Amino acid sequence: MTLIPFSLSALFSVWINLIHGINIQPIPEYPVVNHPVTLRVIGVSGTILSFSWYRSSSVDNSSLILTYNSSSNVVTQGPEYFPRAIAYSDGSLSISILYTSDQTNYTVQVKADSLTKDTIYLRSYGVCVDPPVDNTVGILAGIICGTFVGLALIACVTFLLYTRYILPVRQANTAGKFNNKQDTSATYDNVIDGGVGQNITVESAYTGLQRQQDNAYCDLKMGYK
Protein backbone atom coordinates (compact mmCIF):
# COMPACT_ATOMS: atom_id res chain seq x y z
CA MET A 1 0.00 0.00 0.00
CA THR A 2 2.88 2.39 0.67
CA LEU A 3 4.37 1.83 -2.81
CA ILE A 4 1.43 3.45 -4.59
CA PRO A 5 1.87 6.96 -3.06
CA PHE A 6 5.63 6.77 -3.78
CA SER A 7 5.00 5.85 -7.40
CA LEU A 8 2.51 8.67 -7.78
CA SER A 9 5.02 11.10 -6.26
CA ALA A 10 7.73 9.97 -8.67
CA LEU A 11 5.43 10.33 -11.63
CA PHE A 12 4.38 13.77 -10.44
CA SER A 13 8.02 14.83 -10.16
CA VAL A 14 8.75 13.61 -13.68
CA TRP A 15 5.68 15.44 -14.96
CA ILE A 16 6.76 18.68 -13.25
CA ASN A 17 10.23 18.26 -14.74
CA LEU A 18 8.83 17.78 -18.22
CA ILE A 19 6.61 20.85 -17.90
CA HIS A 20 9.13 23.16 -16.28
CA GLY A 21 12.58 21.58 -16.58
CA ILE A 22 15.86 23.50 -16.52
CA ASN A 23 17.85 25.08 -19.30
CA ILE A 24 21.47 26.07 -19.73
CA GLN A 25 21.97 29.50 -21.22
CA PRO A 26 25.47 30.63 -22.33
CA ILE A 27 26.37 34.21 -21.43
CA PRO A 28 27.37 35.75 -23.76
CA GLU A 29 25.32 33.97 -26.39
CA TYR A 30 28.39 33.60 -28.61
CA PRO A 31 31.36 32.87 -26.34
CA VAL A 32 34.67 34.19 -27.62
CA VAL A 33 38.01 32.47 -27.20
CA ASN A 34 40.22 33.98 -24.46
CA HIS A 35 37.17 35.64 -22.90
CA PRO A 36 35.01 34.52 -19.95
CA VAL A 37 31.76 32.62 -20.40
CA THR A 38 29.06 31.58 -17.93
CA LEU A 39 26.75 28.59 -18.32
CA ARG A 40 23.72 29.89 -16.48
CA VAL A 41 21.07 27.47 -15.19
CA ILE A 42 17.50 28.74 -15.44
CA GLY A 43 14.11 27.23 -14.69
CA VAL A 44 15.01 25.56 -11.39
CA SER A 45 11.93 24.85 -9.29
CA GLY A 46 12.48 25.18 -5.54
CA THR A 47 15.64 25.62 -3.52
CA ILE A 48 18.81 24.10 -4.89
CA LEU A 49 20.25 21.54 -2.52
CA SER A 50 23.15 20.47 -4.70
CA PHE A 51 24.25 20.31 -8.33
CA SER A 52 26.96 18.68 -10.39
CA TRP A 53 28.58 19.56 -13.69
CA TYR A 54 29.88 17.00 -16.17
CA ARG A 55 32.08 17.36 -19.21
CA SER A 56 29.96 15.06 -21.35
CA SER A 57 26.41 14.60 -22.59
CA SER A 58 25.56 12.18 -19.79
CA VAL A 59 25.84 11.90 -16.03
CA ASP A 60 29.05 9.93 -15.58
CA ASN A 61 31.43 10.12 -12.64
CA SER A 62 34.42 9.78 -14.97
CA SER A 63 33.45 13.05 -16.63
CA LEU A 64 32.56 14.92 -13.41
CA ILE A 65 33.93 18.45 -13.22
CA LEU A 66 32.67 19.43 -9.77
CA THR A 67 29.83 19.03 -7.27
CA TYR A 68 28.44 21.83 -5.15
CA ASN A 69 26.66 21.23 -1.84
CA SER A 70 24.48 24.16 -0.75
CA SER A 71 24.20 23.15 2.90
CA SER A 72 27.95 23.11 3.44
CA ASN A 73 28.91 25.48 0.62
CA VAL A 74 31.62 23.03 -0.38
CA VAL A 75 32.85 22.33 -3.90
CA THR A 76 34.09 18.83 -4.60
CA GLN A 77 36.39 18.49 -7.58
CA GLY A 78 35.96 15.68 -10.09
CA PRO A 79 38.29 14.00 -12.61
CA GLU A 80 37.56 16.66 -15.26
CA TYR A 81 38.03 19.63 -12.95
CA PHE A 82 40.13 22.58 -14.23
CA PRO A 83 41.12 25.75 -12.32
CA ARG A 84 39.26 28.03 -14.73
CA ALA A 85 35.93 26.48 -13.67
CA ILE A 86 33.97 28.35 -10.98
CA ALA A 87 30.65 27.19 -9.44
CA TYR A 88 27.91 29.54 -8.20
CA SER A 89 25.15 28.83 -5.73
CA ASP A 90 22.44 29.28 -8.39
CA GLY A 91 23.81 26.24 -10.25
CA SER A 92 25.77 28.17 -12.88
CA LEU A 93 29.26 27.26 -14.06
CA SER A 94 31.68 30.00 -15.11
CA ILE A 95 34.83 29.55 -17.19
CA SER A 96 37.17 32.49 -16.60
CA ILE A 97 39.09 32.10 -19.88
CA LEU A 98 37.58 30.11 -22.71
CA TYR A 99 39.89 27.90 -24.76
CA THR A 100 39.12 26.23 -28.05
CA SER A 101 39.63 22.91 -26.27
CA ASP A 102 36.66 23.77 -24.02
CA GLN A 103 34.30 23.30 -26.95
CA THR A 104 32.32 20.17 -26.01
CA ASN A 105 29.15 18.95 -24.25
CA TYR A 106 28.40 20.09 -20.71
CA THR A 107 25.70 18.54 -18.52
CA VAL A 108 24.33 19.84 -15.24
CA GLN A 109 22.30 17.82 -12.76
CA VAL A 110 20.41 19.88 -10.17
CA LYS A 111 18.81 18.52 -7.03
CA ALA A 112 16.04 20.83 -5.76
CA ASP A 113 12.37 19.95 -5.41
CA SER A 114 13.25 17.30 -7.99
CA LEU A 115 16.32 15.95 -9.72
CA THR A 116 16.67 17.59 -13.14
CA LYS A 117 19.38 17.87 -15.74
CA ASP A 118 20.16 19.54 -19.03
CA THR A 119 22.95 19.40 -21.61
CA ILE A 120 24.45 22.07 -23.82
CA TYR A 121 27.12 21.98 -26.49
CA LEU A 122 29.45 24.88 -25.78
CA ARG A 123 30.83 26.49 -28.89
CA SER A 124 33.78 28.88 -28.97
CA TYR A 125 34.10 31.71 -31.45
CA GLY A 126 37.10 33.66 -32.66
CA VAL A 127 37.37 37.41 -32.56
CA CYS A 128 35.88 38.90 -35.70
CA VAL A 129 38.33 40.82 -37.85
CA ASP A 130 37.11 43.54 -40.15
CA PRO A 131 37.66 42.65 -43.78
CA PRO A 132 40.44 44.58 -45.48
CA VAL A 133 39.31 47.80 -47.08
CA ASP A 134 39.58 47.98 -50.85
CA ASN A 135 42.24 50.62 -51.40
CA THR A 136 42.04 50.53 -55.19
CA VAL A 137 40.50 54.00 -55.38
CA GLY A 138 43.01 55.42 -52.92
CA ILE A 139 45.93 53.84 -54.76
CA LEU A 140 44.68 55.18 -58.09
CA ALA A 141 44.25 58.66 -56.62
CA GLY A 142 47.76 58.48 -55.19
CA ILE A 143 49.18 57.47 -58.58
CA ILE A 144 47.40 60.35 -60.31
CA CYS A 145 48.55 62.87 -57.70
CA GLY A 146 52.09 61.52 -57.90
CA THR A 147 52.04 61.85 -61.68
CA PHE A 148 50.94 65.49 -61.51
CA VAL A 149 53.56 66.26 -58.89
CA GLY A 150 56.22 64.61 -61.02
CA LEU A 151 55.19 66.59 -64.09
CA ALA A 152 55.24 69.80 -62.06
CA LEU A 153 58.75 69.04 -60.81
CA ILE A 154 59.94 68.27 -64.34
CA ALA A 155 58.46 71.54 -65.59
CA CYS A 156 60.15 73.50 -62.80
CA VAL A 157 63.53 71.86 -63.44
CA THR A 158 63.19 72.47 -67.19
CA PHE A 159 62.34 76.13 -66.63
CA LEU A 160 65.28 76.60 -64.27
CA LEU A 161 67.69 74.96 -66.72
CA TYR A 162 66.33 77.09 -69.57
CA THR A 163 66.66 80.35 -67.65
CA ARG A 164 70.07 79.44 -66.26
CA TYR A 165 71.84 77.99 -69.29
CA ILE A 166 69.92 78.17 -72.56
CA LEU A 167 68.45 81.68 -72.33
CA PRO A 168 71.79 83.41 -71.61
CA VAL A 169 73.37 81.67 -74.61
CA ARG A 170 70.56 82.74 -76.91
CA GLN A 171 70.75 86.30 -75.62
CA ALA A 172 74.50 86.34 -76.21
CA ASN A 173 74.09 85.07 -79.78
CA THR A 174 71.43 87.69 -80.50
CA ALA A 175 73.63 90.46 -79.13
CA GLY A 176 76.57 89.29 -81.29
CA LYS A 177 74.52 89.37 -84.48
CA PHE A 178 73.29 92.86 -83.66
CA ASN A 179 76.85 94.11 -83.08
CA ASN A 180 78.01 92.63 -86.40
CA LYS A 181 75.28 94.52 -88.24
CA GLN A 182 76.33 97.76 -86.57
CA ASP A 183 80.00 97.26 -87.57
CA THR A 184 79.12 96.64 -91.25
CA SER A 185 77.03 99.78 -91.54
CA ALA A 186 79.75 101.79 -89.85
CA THR A 187 82.30 100.66 -92.45
CA TYR A 188 79.92 101.48 -95.25
CA ASP A 189 79.35 104.95 -93.81
CA ASN A 190 83.06 105.58 -93.58
CA VAL A 191 83.51 104.84 -97.28
CA ILE A 192 80.72 107.18 -98.27
CA ASP A 193 81.82 109.97 -95.96
CA GLY A 194 85.36 109.73 -97.13
CA GLY A 195 84.26 110.23 -100.76
CA VAL A 196 82.14 113.20 -99.98
CA GLY A 197 84.70 114.88 -97.73
CA GLN A 198 87.54 114.66 -100.24
CA ASN A 199 85.47 116.13 -103.16
CA ILE A 200 87.35 114.05 -105.68
CA THR A 201 87.17 115.40 -109.20
CA VAL A 202 87.97 113.36 -112.25
CA GLU A 203 89.47 115.05 -115.24
CA SER A 204 88.20 113.71 -118.47
CA ALA A 205 90.19 113.38 -121.70
CA TYR A 206 88.18 116.22 -123.21
CA THR A 207 89.51 118.63 -120.60
CA GLY A 208 93.03 117.74 -121.62
CA LEU A 209 92.27 118.48 -125.24
CA GLN A 210 90.90 121.86 -124.25
CA ARG A 211 94.13 122.74 -122.49
CA GLN A 212 96.20 121.66 -125.50
CA GLN A 213 94.14 123.87 -127.83
CA ASP A 214 94.72 126.85 -125.59
CA ASN A 215 98.42 126.29 -125.71
CA ALA A 216 98.40 125.97 -129.49
CA TYR A 217 96.42 129.14 -129.79
CA CYS A 218 98.94 130.99 -127.72
CA ASP A 219 101.79 129.73 -129.88
CA LEU A 220 100.12 130.96 -133.05
CA LYS A 221 99.63 134.41 -131.63
CA MET A 222 103.24 134.67 -130.65
CA GLY A 223 104.36 133.73 -134.16
CA TYR A 224 102.15 136.32 -135.75
CA LYS A 225 103.76 139.15 -133.91
PDB file of C-alpha atoms in Angstrom:
ATOM      1  CA  MET A   1       0.000   0.000   0.000  1.00  0.00           C
ATOM      2  CA  THR A   2       2.877   2.388   0.673  1.00  0.00           C
ATOM      3  CA  LEU A   3       4.368   1.827  -2.812  1.00  0.00           C
ATOM      4  CA  ILE A   4       1.432   3.455  -4.588  1.00  0.00           C
ATOM      5  CA  PRO A   5       1.870   6.955  -3.060  1.00  0.00           C
ATOM      6  CA  PHE A   6       5.626   6.768  -3.783  1.00  0.00           C
ATOM      7  CA  SER A   7       4.999   5.852  -7.400  1.00  0.00           C
ATOM      8  CA  LEU A   8       2.506   8.668  -7.783  1.00  0.00           C
ATOM      9  CA  SER A   9       5.015  11.105  -6.256  1.00  0.00           C
ATOM     10  CA  ALA A  10       7.728   9.972  -8.668  1.00  0.00           C
ATOM     11  CA  LEU A  11       5.433  10.326 -11.634  1.00  0.00           C
ATOM     12  CA  PHE A  12       4.380  13.766 -10.439  1.00  0.00           C
ATOM     13  CA  SER A  13       8.023  14.834 -10.163  1.00  0.00           C
ATOM     14  CA  VAL A  14       8.748  13.611 -13.678  1.00  0.00           C
ATOM     15  CA  TRP A  15       5.682  15.441 -14.957  1.00  0.00           C
ATOM     16  CA  ILE A  16       6.759  18.680 -13.245  1.00  0.00           C
ATOM     17  CA  ASN A  17      10.226  18.262 -14.736  1.00  0.00           C
ATOM     18  CA  LEU A  18       8.827  17.776 -18.222  1.00  0.00           C
ATOM     19  CA  ILE A  19       6.607  20.850 -17.897  1.00  0.00           C
ATOM     20  CA  HIS A  20       9.135  23.162 -16.284  1.00  0.00           C
ATOM     21  CA  GLY A  21      12.583  21.584 -16.577  1.00  0.00           C
ATOM     22  CA  ILE A  22      15.858  23.500 -16.516  1.00  0.00           C
ATOM     23  CA  ASN A  23      17.848  25.078 -19.296  1.00  0.00           C
ATOM     24  CA  ILE A  24      21.468  26.075 -19.731  1.00  0.00           C
ATOM     25  CA  GLN A  25      21.971  29.497 -21.221  1.00  0.00           C
ATOM     26  CA  PRO A  26      25.469  30.634 -22.331  1.00  0.00           C
ATOM     27  CA  ILE A  27      26.371  34.206 -21.430  1.00  0.00           C
ATOM     28  CA  PRO A  28      27.370  35.745 -23.755  1.00  0.00           C
ATOM     29  CA  GLU A  29      25.324  33.970 -26.386  1.00  0.00           C
ATOM     30  CA  TYR A  30      28.387  33.602 -28.611  1.00  0.00           C
ATOM     31  CA  PRO A  31      31.356  32.873 -26.339  1.00  0.00           C
ATOM     32  CA  VAL A  32      34.672  34.191 -27.617  1.00  0.00           C
ATOM     33  CA  VAL A  33      38.014  32.473 -27.196  1.00  0.00           C
ATOM     34  CA  ASN A  34      40.224  33.982 -24.464  1.00  0.00           C
ATOM     35  CA  HIS A  35      37.175  35.643 -22.902  1.00  0.00           C
ATOM     36  CA  PRO A  36      35.011  34.525 -19.954  1.00  0.00           C
ATOM     37  CA  VAL A  37      31.756  32.624 -20.395  1.00  0.00           C
ATOM     38  CA  THR A  38      29.062  31.579 -17.929  1.00  0.00           C
ATOM     39  CA  LEU A  39      26.749  28.587 -18.315  1.00  0.00           C
ATOM     40  CA  ARG A  40      23.716  29.887 -16.475  1.00  0.00           C
ATOM     41  CA  VAL A  41      21.071  27.468 -15.185  1.00  0.00           C
ATOM     42  CA  ILE A  42      17.505  28.741 -15.440  1.00  0.00           C
ATOM     43  CA  GLY A  43      14.109  27.228 -14.688  1.00  0.00           C
ATOM     44  CA  VAL A  44      15.011  25.558 -11.387  1.00  0.00           C
ATOM     45  CA  SER A  45      11.930  24.852  -9.291  1.00  0.00           C
ATOM     46  CA  GLY A  46      12.481  25.180  -5.545  1.00  0.00           C
ATOM     47  CA  THR A  47      15.640  25.625  -3.520  1.00  0.00           C
ATOM     48  CA  ILE A  48      18.813  24.096  -4.888  1.00  0.00           C
ATOM     49  CA  LEU A  49      20.246  21.537  -2.522  1.00  0.00           C
ATOM     50  CA  SER A  50      23.151  20.469  -4.701  1.00  0.00           C
ATOM     51  CA  PHE A  51      24.245  20.307  -8.327  1.00  0.00           C
ATOM     52  CA  SER A  52      26.955  18.679 -10.390  1.00  0.00           C
ATOM     53  CA  TRP A  53      28.577  19.563 -13.694  1.00  0.00           C
ATOM     54  CA  TYR A  54      29.884  17.002 -16.170  1.00  0.00           C
ATOM     55  CA  ARG A  55      32.084  17.359 -19.205  1.00  0.00           C
ATOM     56  CA  SER A  56      29.958  15.063 -21.353  1.00  0.00           C
ATOM     57  CA  SER A  57      26.410  14.598 -22.587  1.00  0.00           C
ATOM     58  CA  SER A  58      25.560  12.175 -19.787  1.00  0.00           C
ATOM     59  CA  VAL A  59      25.845  11.896 -16.027  1.00  0.00           C
ATOM     60  CA  ASP A  60      29.050   9.925 -15.576  1.00  0.00           C
ATOM     61  CA  ASN A  61      31.425  10.116 -12.637  1.00  0.00           C
ATOM     62  CA  SER A  62      34.423   9.784 -14.967  1.00  0.00           C
ATOM     63  CA  SER A  63      33.450  13.053 -16.632  1.00  0.00           C
ATOM     64  CA  LEU A  64      32.560  14.916 -13.407  1.00  0.00           C
ATOM     65  CA  ILE A  65      33.933  18.446 -13.217  1.00  0.00           C
ATOM     66  CA  LEU A  66      32.665  19.427  -9.773  1.00  0.00           C
ATOM     67  CA  THR A  67      29.828  19.030  -7.272  1.00  0.00           C
ATOM     68  CA  TYR A  68      28.441  21.829  -5.153  1.00  0.00           C
ATOM     69  CA  ASN A  69      26.656  21.229  -1.839  1.00  0.00           C
ATOM     70  CA  SER A  70      24.481  24.163  -0.751  1.00  0.00           C
ATOM     71  CA  SER A  71      24.200  23.150   2.899  1.00  0.00           C
ATOM     72  CA  SER A  72      27.954  23.110   3.445  1.00  0.00           C
ATOM     73  CA  ASN A  73      28.912  25.480   0.620  1.00  0.00           C
ATOM     74  CA  VAL A  74      31.616  23.033  -0.380  1.00  0.00           C
ATOM     75  CA  VAL A  75      32.848  22.333  -3.902  1.00  0.00           C
ATOM     76  CA  THR A  76      34.093  18.833  -4.598  1.00  0.00           C
ATOM     77  CA  GLN A  77      36.389  18.492  -7.579  1.00  0.00           C
ATOM     78  CA  GLY A  78      35.963  15.680 -10.089  1.00  0.00           C
ATOM     79  CA  PRO A  79      38.288  14.000 -12.612  1.00  0.00           C
ATOM     80  CA  GLU A  80      37.559  16.657 -15.259  1.00  0.00           C
ATOM     81  CA  TYR A  81      38.030  19.632 -12.954  1.00  0.00           C
ATOM     82  CA  PHE A  82      40.133  22.578 -14.228  1.00  0.00           C
ATOM     83  CA  PRO A  83      41.121  25.746 -12.320  1.00  0.00           C
ATOM     84  CA  ARG A  84      39.258  28.026 -14.729  1.00  0.00           C
ATOM     85  CA  ALA A  85      35.931  26.484 -13.666  1.00  0.00           C
ATOM     86  CA  ILE A  86      33.967  28.349 -10.978  1.00  0.00           C
ATOM     87  CA  ALA A  87      30.650  27.188  -9.439  1.00  0.00           C
ATOM     88  CA  TYR A  88      27.907  29.540  -8.199  1.00  0.00           C
ATOM     89  CA  SER A  89      25.150  28.832  -5.734  1.00  0.00           C
ATOM     90  CA  ASP A  90      22.441  29.285  -8.388  1.00  0.00           C
ATOM     91  CA  GLY A  91      23.805  26.242 -10.249  1.00  0.00           C
ATOM     92  CA  SER A  92      25.772  28.167 -12.880  1.00  0.00           C
ATOM     93  CA  LEU A  93      29.255  27.263 -14.057  1.00  0.00           C
ATOM     94  CA  SER A  94      31.679  30.004 -15.113  1.00  0.00           C
ATOM     95  CA  ILE A  95      34.829  29.555 -17.188  1.00  0.00           C
ATOM     96  CA  SER A  96      37.172  32.487 -16.599  1.00  0.00           C
ATOM     97  CA  ILE A  97      39.086  32.104 -19.878  1.00  0.00           C
ATOM     98  CA  LEU A  98      37.578  30.114 -22.711  1.00  0.00           C
ATOM     99  CA  TYR A  99      39.889  27.901 -24.765  1.00  0.00           C
ATOM    100  CA  THR A 100      39.119  26.228 -28.049  1.00  0.00           C
ATOM    101  CA  SER A 101      39.629  22.906 -26.267  1.00  0.00           C
ATOM    102  CA  ASP A 102      36.655  23.767 -24.019  1.00  0.00           C
ATOM    103  CA  GLN A 103      34.298  23.295 -26.954  1.00  0.00           C
ATOM    104  CA  THR A 104      32.323  20.170 -26.014  1.00  0.00           C
ATOM    105  CA  ASN A 105      29.146  18.949 -24.250  1.00  0.00           C
ATOM    106  CA  TYR A 106      28.398  20.086 -20.705  1.00  0.00           C
ATOM    107  CA  THR A 107      25.703  18.536 -18.518  1.00  0.00           C
ATOM    108  CA  VAL A 108      24.332  19.843 -15.243  1.00  0.00           C
ATOM    109  CA  GLN A 109      22.298  17.823 -12.756  1.00  0.00           C
ATOM    110  CA  VAL A 110      20.413  19.882 -10.174  1.00  0.00           C
ATOM    111  CA  LYS A 111      18.806  18.520  -7.035  1.00  0.00           C
ATOM    112  CA  ALA A 112      16.044  20.829  -5.762  1.00  0.00           C
ATOM    113  CA  ASP A 113      12.368  19.951  -5.407  1.00  0.00           C
ATOM    114  CA  SER A 114      13.250  17.305  -7.992  1.00  0.00           C
ATOM    115  CA  LEU A 115      16.324  15.946  -9.723  1.00  0.00           C
ATOM    116  CA  THR A 116      16.671  17.590 -13.135  1.00  0.00           C
ATOM    117  CA  LYS A 117      19.381  17.869 -15.739  1.00  0.00           C
ATOM    118  CA  ASP A 118      20.164  19.544 -19.026  1.00  0.00           C
ATOM    119  CA  THR A 119      22.953  19.400 -21.605  1.00  0.00           C
ATOM    120  CA  ILE A 120      24.453  22.068 -23.823  1.00  0.00           C
ATOM    121  CA  TYR A 121      27.118  21.982 -26.493  1.00  0.00           C
ATOM    122  CA  LEU A 122      29.448  24.878 -25.785  1.00  0.00           C
ATOM    123  CA  ARG A 123      30.828  26.493 -28.889  1.00  0.00           C
ATOM    124  CA  SER A 124      33.776  28.880 -28.970  1.00  0.00           C
ATOM    125  CA  TYR A 125      34.104  31.712 -31.451  1.00  0.00           C
ATOM    126  CA  GLY A 126      37.102  33.656 -32.656  1.00  0.00           C
ATOM    127  CA  VAL A 127      37.366  37.414 -32.563  1.00  0.00           C
ATOM    128  CA  CYS A 128      35.878  38.904 -35.703  1.00  0.00           C
ATOM    129  CA  VAL A 129      38.333  40.818 -37.852  1.00  0.00           C
ATOM    130  CA  ASP A 130      37.109  43.540 -40.153  1.00  0.00           C
ATOM    131  CA  PRO A 131      37.663  42.646 -43.782  1.00  0.00           C
ATOM    132  CA  PRO A 132      40.444  44.585 -45.478  1.00  0.00           C
ATOM    133  CA  VAL A 133      39.309  47.802 -47.083  1.00  0.00           C
ATOM    134  CA  ASP A 134      39.582  47.985 -50.847  1.00  0.00           C
ATOM    135  CA  ASN A 135      42.241  50.623 -51.403  1.00  0.00           C
ATOM    136  CA  THR A 136      42.039  50.533 -55.186  1.00  0.00           C
ATOM    137  CA  VAL A 137      40.505  54.003 -55.384  1.00  0.00           C
ATOM    138  CA  GLY A 138      43.006  55.419 -52.922  1.00  0.00           C
ATOM    139  CA  ILE A 139      45.932  53.844 -54.757  1.00  0.00           C
ATOM    140  CA  LEU A 140      44.675  55.180 -58.088  1.00  0.00           C
ATOM    141  CA  ALA A 141      44.254  58.661 -56.619  1.00  0.00           C
ATOM    142  CA  GLY A 142      47.760  58.477 -55.195  1.00  0.00           C
ATOM    143  CA  ILE A 143      49.185  57.465 -58.577  1.00  0.00           C
ATOM    144  CA  ILE A 144      47.404  60.347 -60.305  1.00  0.00           C
ATOM    145  CA  CYS A 145      48.555  62.867 -57.697  1.00  0.00           C
ATOM    146  CA  GLY A 146      52.087  61.523 -57.898  1.00  0.00           C
ATOM    147  CA  THR A 147      52.040  61.853 -61.684  1.00  0.00           C
ATOM    148  CA  PHE A 148      50.940  65.488 -61.507  1.00  0.00           C
ATOM    149  CA  VAL A 149      53.561  66.261 -58.886  1.00  0.00           C
ATOM    150  CA  GLY A 150      56.222  64.610 -61.023  1.00  0.00           C
ATOM    151  CA  LEU A 151      55.195  66.594 -64.093  1.00  0.00           C
ATOM    152  CA  ALA A 152      55.238  69.803 -62.065  1.00  0.00           C
ATOM    153  CA  LEU A 153      58.749  69.044 -60.811  1.00  0.00           C
ATOM    154  CA  ILE A 154      59.943  68.268 -64.337  1.00  0.00           C
ATOM    155  CA  ALA A 155      58.457  71.542 -65.587  1.00  0.00           C
ATOM    156  CA  CYS A 156      60.151  73.496 -62.798  1.00  0.00           C
ATOM    157  CA  VAL A 157      63.527  71.862 -63.442  1.00  0.00           C
ATOM    158  CA  THR A 158      63.195  72.469 -67.191  1.00  0.00           C
ATOM    159  CA  PHE A 159      62.341  76.125 -66.625  1.00  0.00           C
ATOM    160  CA  LEU A 160      65.285  76.597 -64.269  1.00  0.00           C
ATOM    161  CA  LEU A 161      67.689  74.957 -66.725  1.00  0.00           C
ATOM    162  CA  TYR A 162      66.333  77.087 -69.571  1.00  0.00           C
ATOM    163  CA  THR A 163      66.661  80.351 -67.650  1.00  0.00           C
ATOM    164  CA  ARG A 164      70.070  79.436 -66.259  1.00  0.00           C
ATOM    165  CA  TYR A 165      71.842  77.995 -69.291  1.00  0.00           C
ATOM    166  CA  ILE A 166      69.916  78.165 -72.563  1.00  0.00           C
ATOM    167  CA  LEU A 167      68.453  81.676 -72.325  1.00  0.00           C
ATOM    168  CA  PRO A 168      71.793  83.411 -71.606  1.00  0.00           C
ATOM    169  CA  VAL A 169      73.375  81.666 -74.612  1.00  0.00           C
ATOM    170  CA  ARG A 170      70.556  82.738 -76.912  1.00  0.00           C
ATOM    171  CA  GLN A 171      70.747  86.301 -75.621  1.00  0.00           C
ATOM    172  CA  ALA A 172      74.504  86.344 -76.205  1.00  0.00           C
ATOM    173  CA  ASN A 173      74.092  85.074 -79.776  1.00  0.00           C
ATOM    174  CA  THR A 174      71.428  87.693 -80.502  1.00  0.00           C
ATOM    175  CA  ALA A 175      73.630  90.462 -79.126  1.00  0.00           C
ATOM    176  CA  GLY A 176      76.572  89.289 -81.286  1.00  0.00           C
ATOM    177  CA  LYS A 177      74.525  89.369 -84.478  1.00  0.00           C
ATOM    178  CA  PHE A 178      73.293  92.862 -83.665  1.00  0.00           C
ATOM    179  CA  ASN A 179      76.851  94.108 -83.080  1.00  0.00           C
ATOM    180  CA  ASN A 180      78.011  92.629 -86.399  1.00  0.00           C
ATOM    181  CA  LYS A 181      75.283  94.519 -88.244  1.00  0.00           C
ATOM    182  CA  GLN A 182      76.329  97.756 -86.567  1.00  0.00           C
ATOM    183  CA  ASP A 183      79.997  97.265 -87.573  1.00  0.00           C
ATOM    184  CA  THR A 184      79.125  96.645 -91.249  1.00  0.00           C
ATOM    185  CA  SER A 185      77.033  99.782 -91.539  1.00  0.00           C
ATOM    186  CA  ALA A 186      79.751 101.790 -89.849  1.00  0.00           C
ATOM    187  CA  THR A 187      82.303 100.664 -92.446  1.00  0.00           C
ATOM    188  CA  TYR A 188      79.916 101.480 -95.252  1.00  0.00           C
ATOM    189  CA  ASP A 189      79.353 104.953 -93.810  1.00  0.00           C
ATOM    190  CA  ASN A 190      83.058 105.584 -93.581  1.00  0.00           C
ATOM    191  CA  VAL A 191      83.512 104.844 -97.281  1.00  0.00           C
ATOM    192  CA  ILE A 192      80.718 107.177 -98.271  1.00  0.00           C
ATOM    193  CA  ASP A 193      81.818 109.966 -95.957  1.00  0.00           C
ATOM    194  CA  GLY A 194      85.360 109.729 -97.134  1.00  0.00           C
ATOM    195  CA  GLY A 195      84.256 110.228-100.762  1.00  0.00           C
ATOM    196  CA  VAL A 196      82.138 113.201 -99.977  1.00  0.00           C
ATOM    197  CA  GLY A 197      84.698 114.876 -97.728  1.00  0.00           C
ATOM    198  CA  GLN A 198      87.535 114.663-100.241  1.00  0.00           C
ATOM    199  CA  ASN A 199      85.470 116.129-103.157  1.00  0.00           C
ATOM    200  CA  ILE A 200      87.354 114.046-105.683  1.00  0.00           C
ATOM    201  CA  THR A 201      87.171 115.400-109.196  1.00  0.00           C
ATOM    202  CA  VAL A 202      87.972 113.357-112.250  1.00  0.00           C
ATOM    203  CA  GLU A 203      89.470 115.049-115.236  1.00  0.00           C
ATOM    204  CA  SER A 204      88.196 113.707-118.466  1.00  0.00           C
ATOM    205  CA  ALA A 205      90.185 113.383-121.695  1.00  0.00           C
ATOM    206  CA  TYR A 206      88.180 116.222-123.209  1.00  0.00           C
ATOM    207  CA  THR A 207      89.513 118.627-120.604  1.00  0.00           C
ATOM    208  CA  GLY A 208      93.030 117.740-121.618  1.00  0.00           C
ATOM    209  CA  LEU A 209      92.266 118.485-125.240  1.00  0.00           C
ATOM    210  CA  GLN A 210      90.904 121.860-124.250  1.00  0.00           C
ATOM    211  CA  ARG A 211      94.134 122.736-122.487  1.00  0.00           C
ATOM    212  CA  GLN A 212      96.204 121.657-125.502  1.00  0.00           C
ATOM    213  CA  GLN A 213      94.137 123.865-127.826  1.00  0.00           C
ATOM    214  CA  ASP A 214      94.716 126.852-125.591  1.00  0.00           C
ATOM    215  CA  ASN A 215      98.422 126.287-125.709  1.00  0.00           C
ATOM    216  CA  ALA A 216      98.398 125.973-129.485  1.00  0.00           C
ATOM    217  CA  TYR A 217      96.421 129.143-129.795  1.00  0.00           C
ATOM    218  CA  CYS A 218      98.937 130.992-127.716  1.00  0.00           C
ATOM    219  CA  ASP A 219     101.787 129.725-129.879  1.00  0.00           C
ATOM    220  CA  LEU A 220     100.122 130.961-133.052  1.00  0.00           C
ATOM    221  CA  LYS A 221      99.633 134.414-131.626  1.00  0.00           C
ATOM    222  CA  MET A 222     103.240 134.666-130.651  1.00  0.00           C
ATOM    223  CA  GLY A 223     104.356 133.730-134.162  1.00  0.00           C
ATOM    224  CA  TYR A 224     102.148 136.316-135.747  1.00  0.00           C
ATOM    225  CA  LYS A 225     103.757 139.153-133.909  1.00  0.00           C
TER     226      LYS A 225
END
